[in-house]
Amino acid sequence: MRALLTPEQGTPELITTESQLEVCIRQLAAGKGGIAVDAERASGFRYSSRAYLIQLFRRDGGIHLIDPIPLRNSPLISNLNAVIADCETVIHASTQDLPCLREFGINPAQLFDTELGARIAGCERVGLGALCESLLEISLAKEHSAVDWSLRPLEKEWLDYAALDVAVLLDLRDEIAKMLESQSKLTWAMQDFVAILKAPPPKTRSEPWRRTSGMHEIKSRYQLAIIRELWSKRDQIASEIDLAPGRLLSDYVIVALAKSQIKTRADFLKIPEVKARVRNELQKSYIDSWLETYLAASSLKEVDWPQLRGKSDSLPPAKIWKVKFPLAHAHLSHAKHNLATIASELKMPLENLLTPELVRKICFDEGKERVLELNPKLIANTETQLRLNGAREWQIEKCATILSAALAESEPLPPVQEVDQPEAGENAASNE
């Protein structure tokens, strides 16, 4: 096992000017094969999800570290994108980086996602470091993975870490492709990669404030109104100053305020959660804003209070199906069991065979409690529903018939045979 602290070809100088970017583009265009791409954001530090560093590597084209902040309006970005779009782009966990890359102006046309490819290949650990150890026998230093990349100047050790992430990516891609090819899964993975590039942006939540941590403690519409108003005010300010909302005002303080009955600034400062979590000068400077928002929210008329449960387009929780939707529960129990068997045979995670959300959607069938008969028409309908909901052709081939068989069942499996799937989005490659 080799331990790498810096790329073998060295860590390049940070690109901050158009003349440096022009050289980078020429060198990448002269390289061979795909281009490894990575991006560093400041998640947990900043409100925005923009990239604060973009790393690129191409064989015979060198490693390049781009500072996107001074170059975000450069006309040369379109030239860079043309080079990248003309070849395969290799990214690890691409769904995390594609939004910020696209915001900068990089929009890959061909993709190989090493994280998703490793999942489909059946690798037990799919983090970049773990895959480098198991497939390349290389150990990467990862101690800078959680730093604030929005800070300037960027530390030399941080740049070493960032350059390493792309320096190993092309070799890793080749090893994963070999594994997929040997298992006859490479075409499956390529279908998933195409689907990622074609996927629309995630839908905006109609009431994002309902995801405030600690909402389970809230019992009244009046308290919900206070949470909504404080959350919205915090979000507005956090957006304006580009700071992660939790660093401005903690969810725990918002919930504590909703449960309080304060009248003055002194009352505000006496709340234990405020004492514990409103500490630095920036947080303290907004106390009057929070108090003003709280008092305005507490004066709202009842007609303006939100409902205890918000509107949702999602399915009812599966845990209530057994009582309220018994046939859907029976269908789901058989579907999970059958899919788990197939996933085990294919040596891949169950959620990558078919996402739990899509399985539930097929089994729920808009809440229609009806007994179905397994026949070609049912199978064809299931195939159509899978396709309309973004399933890949390989997934349809593997799953349509066994899902249809589950839909023809009227009694659930005994609990010992049921398989628990993670909630949608948890360790799952999206079908959306």
PDB file of N, CA and C in Angstrom, residues 255-293:
ATOM      1  N   VAL A 255     -36.696  26.484  17.333  1.00  0.00           N
ATOM      2  CA  VAL A 255     -37.719  25.668  17.992  1.00  0.00           C
ATOM      3  C   VAL A 255     -37.935  26.143  19.426  1.00  0.00           C
ATOM      4  N   ALA A 256     -36.850  26.480  20.118  1.00  0.00           N
ATOM      5  CA  ALA A 256     -36.977  26.970  21.497  1.00  0.00           C
ATOM      6  C   ALA A 256     -37.766  28.271  21.534  1.00  0.00           C
ATOM      7  N   LEU A 257     -37.532  29.143  20.579  1.00  0.00           N
ATOM      8  CA  LEU A 257     -38.290  30.393  20.519  1.00  0.00           C
ATOM      9  C   LEU A 257     -39.774  30.123  20.275  1.00  0.00           C
ATOM     10  N   ALA A 258     -40.056  29.155  19.396  1.00  0.00           N
ATOM     11  CA  ALA A 258     -41.454  28.827  19.099  1.00  0.00           C
ATOM     12  C   ALA A 258     -42.182  28.326  20.338  1.00  0.00           C
ATOM     13  N   LYS A 259     -41.473  27.684  21.230  1.00  0.00           N
ATOM     14  CA  LYS A 259     -42.093  27.139  22.444  1.00  0.00           C
ATOM     15  C   LYS A 259     -42.084  28.140  23.601  1.00  0.00           C
ATOM     16  N   SER A 260     -41.489  29.311  23.377  1.00  0.00           N
ATOM     17  CA  SER A 260     -41.380  30.299  24.458  1.00  0.00           C
ATOM     18  C   SER A 260     -42.517  31.313  24.383  1.00  0.00           C
ATOM     19  N   GLN A 261     -42.525  32.212  25.354  1.00  0.00           N
ATOM     20  CA  GLN A 261     -43.502  33.301  25.362  1.00  0.00           C
ATOM     21  C   GLN A 261     -42.786  34.592  25.749  1.00  0.00           C
ATOM     22  N   ILE A 262     -41.767  34.915  24.999  1.00  0.00           N
ATOM     23  CA  ILE A 262     -40.943  36.073  25.342  1.00  0.00           C
ATOM     24  C   ILE A 262     -41.602  37.367  24.884  1.00  0.00           C
ATOM     25  N   LYS A 263     -41.183  38.460  25.497  1.00  0.00           N
ATOM     26  CA  LYS A 263     -41.708  39.780  25.153  1.00  0.00           C
ATOM     27  C   LYS A 263     -40.590  40.779  24.849  1.00  0.00           C
ATOM     28  N   THR A 264     -39.411  40.555  25.447  1.00  0.00           N
ATOM     29  CA  THR A 264     -38.345  41.550  25.353  1.00  0.00           C
ATOM     30  C   THR A 264     -37.018  40.886  24.964  1.00  0.00           C
ATOM     31  N   ARG A 265     -36.042  41.740  24.685  1.00  0.00           N
ATOM     32  CA  ARG A 265     -34.694  41.255  24.361  1.00  0.00           C
ATOM     33  C   ARG A 265     -34.106  40.498  25.542  1.00  0.00           C
ATOM     34  N   ALA A 266     -34.384  40.980  26.740  1.00  0.00           N
ATOM     35  CA  ALA A 266     -33.883  40.301  27.942  1.00  0.00           C
ATOM     36  C   ALA A 266     -34.466  38.895  28.043  1.00  0.00           C
ATOM     37  N   ASP A 267     -35.757  38.759  27.737  1.00  0.00           N
ATOM     38  CA  ASP A 267     -36.379  37.428  27.736  1.00  0.00           C
ATOM     39  C   ASP A 267     -35.686  36.521  26.722  1.00  0.00           C
ATOM     40  N   PHE A 268     -35.416  37.076  25.554  1.00  0.00           N
ATOM     41  CA  PHE A 268     -34.746  36.310  24.484  1.00  0.00           C
ATOM     42  C   PHE A 268     -33.413  35.744  24.989  1.00  0.00           C
ATOM     43  N   LEU A 269     -32.630  36.595  25.627  1.00  0.00           N
ATOM     44  CA  LEU A 269     -31.290  36.204  26.061  1.00  0.00           C
ATOM     45  C   LEU A 269     -31.307  35.196  27.209  1.00  0.00           C
ATOM     46  N   LYS A 270     -32.448  35.063  27.895  1.00  0.00           N
ATOM     47  CA  LYS A 270     -32.529  34.118  29.015  1.00  0.00           C
ATOM     48  C   LYS A 270     -32.817  32.685  28.561  1.00  0.00           C
ATOM     49  N   ILE A 271     -33.261  32.502  27.328  1.00  0.00           N
ATOM     50  CA  ILE A 271     -33.580  31.153  26.838  1.00  0.00           C
ATOM     51  C   ILE A 271     -32.301  30.316  26.825  1.00  0.00           C
ATOM     52  N   PRO A 272     -32.310  29.135  27.445  1.00  0.00           N
ATOM     53  CA  PRO A 272     -31.080  28.321  27.536  1.00  0.00           C
ATOM     54  C   PRO A 272     -30.432  28.038  26.180  1.00  0.00           C
ATOM     55  N   GLU A 273     -31.239  27.741  25.170  1.00  0.00           N
ATOM     56  CA  GLU A 273     -30.677  27.450  23.844  1.00  0.00           C
ATOM     57  C   GLU A 273     -29.991  28.672  23.245  1.00  0.00           C
ATOM     58  N   VAL A 274     -30.508  29.866  23.559  1.00  0.00           N
ATOM     59  CA  VAL A 274     -29.872  31.093  23.086  1.00  0.00           C
ATOM     60  C   VAL A 274     -28.522  31.275  23.778  1.00  0.00           C
ATOM     61  N   LYS A 275     -28.506  31.051  25.077  1.00  0.00           N
ATOM     62  CA  LYS A 275     -27.243  31.175  25.821  1.00  0.00           C
ATOM     63  C   LYS A 275     -26.195  30.209  25.281  1.00  0.00           C
ATOM     64  N   ALA A 276     -26.640  28.995  24.917  1.00  0.00           N
ATOM     65  CA  ALA A 276     -25.698  27.959  24.502  1.00  0.00           C
ATOM     66  C   ALA A 276     -25.236  28.123  23.054  1.00  0.00           C
ATOM     67  N   ARG A 277     -26.106  28.723  22.198  1.00  0.00           N
ATOM     68  CA  ARG A 277     -25.821  28.663  20.767  1.00  0.00           C
ATOM     69  C   ARG A 277     -25.685  30.018  20.074  1.00  0.00           C
ATOM     70  N   VAL A 278     -26.086  31.099  20.704  1.00  0.00           N
ATOM     71  CA  VAL A 278     -25.871  32.434  20.114  1.00  0.00           C
ATOM     72  C   VAL A 278     -24.645  33.015  20.797  1.00  0.00           C
ATOM     73  N   ARG A 279     -23.489  32.814  20.164  1.00  0.00           N
ATOM     74  CA  ARG A 279     -22.230  33.104  20.852  1.00  0.00           C
ATOM     75  C   ARG A 279     -21.394  34.184  20.181  1.00  0.00           C
ATOM     76  N   ASN A 280     -21.120  34.004  18.867  1.00  0.00           N
ATOM     77  CA  ASN A 280     -20.181  34.933  18.250  1.00  0.00           C
ATOM     78  C   ASN A 280     -20.842  36.276  17.929  1.00  0.00           C
ATOM     79  N   GLU A 281     -20.008  37.247  17.548  1.00  0.00           N
ATOM     80  CA  GLU A 281     -20.506  38.615  17.345  1.00  0.00           C
ATOM     81  C   GLU A 281     -21.485  38.704  16.183  1.00  0.00           C
ATOM     82  N   LEU A 282     -21.261  37.911  15.136  1.00  0.00           N
ATOM     83  CA  LEU A 282     -22.185  37.936  14.002  1.00  0.00           C
ATOM     84  C   LEU A 282     -23.572  37.467  14.425  1.00  0.00           C
ATOM     85  N   GLN A 283     -23.625  36.372  15.160  1.00  0.00           N
ATOM     86  CA  GLN A 283     -24.919  35.860  15.619  1.00  0.00           C
ATOM     87  C   GLN A 283     -25.604  36.862  16.543  1.00  0.00           C
ATOM     88  N   LYS A 284     -24.855  37.466  17.432  1.00  0.00           N
ATOM     89  CA  LYS A 284     -25.423  38.425  18.378  1.00  0.00           C
ATOM     90  C   LYS A 284     -25.950  39.674  17.668  1.00  0.00           C
ATOM     91  N   SER A 285     -25.338  40.018  16.520  1.00  0.00           N
ATOM     92  CA  SER A 285     -25.740  41.250  15.827  1.00  0.00           C
ATOM     93  C   SER A 285     -27.139  41.154  15.226  1.00  0.00           C
ATOM     94  N   TYR A 286     -27.673  39.929  15.127  1.00  0.00           N
ATOM     95  CA  TYR A 286     -28.996  39.761  14.534  1.00  0.00           C
ATOM     96  C   TYR A 286     -30.079  39.481  15.576  1.00  0.00           C
ATOM     97  N   ILE A 287     -29.757  39.588  16.849  1.00  0.00           N
ATOM     98  CA  ILE A 287     -30.742  39.296  17.900  1.00  0.00           C
ATOM     99  C   ILE A 287     -32.001  40.147  17.744  1.00  0.00           C
ATOM    100  N   ASP A 288     -31.830  41.427  17.465  1.00  0.00           N
ATOM    101  CA  ASP A 288     -32.998  42.302  17.326  1.00  0.00           C
ATOM    102  C   ASP A 288     -33.864  41.889  16.132  1.00  0.00           C
ATOM    103  N   SER A 289     -33.238  41.386  15.069  1.00  0.00           N
ATOM    104  CA  SER A 289     -34.007  40.919  13.906  1.00  0.00           C
ATOM    105  C   SER A 289     -34.846  39.709  14.272  1.00  0.00           C
ATOM    106  N   TRP A 290     -34.241  38.781  15.026  1.00  0.00           N
ATOM    107  CA  TRP A 290     -34.986  37.577  15.423  1.00  0.00           C
ATOM    108  C   TRP A 290     -36.142  37.952  16.362  1.00  0.00           C
ATOM    109  N   LEU A 291     -35.866  38.866  17.286  1.00  0.00           N
ATOM    110  CA  LEU A 291     -36.910  39.278  18.230  1.00  0.00           C
ATOM    111  C   LEU A 291     -38.064  39.965  17.489  1.00  0.00           C
ATOM    112  N   GLU A 292     -37.730  40.852  16.558  1.00  0.00           N
ATOM    113  CA  GLU A 292     -38.765  41.544  15.786  1.00  0.00           C
ATOM    114  C   GLU A 292     -39.591  40.538  14.978  1.00  0.00           C
ATOM    115  N   THR A 293     -38.928  39.567  14.374  1.00  0.00           N
ATOM    116  CA  THR A 293     -39.633  38.552  13.582  1.00  0.00           C
ATOM    117  C   THR A 293     -40.517  37.703  14.474  1.00  0.00           C
TER     118      THR A 293
END
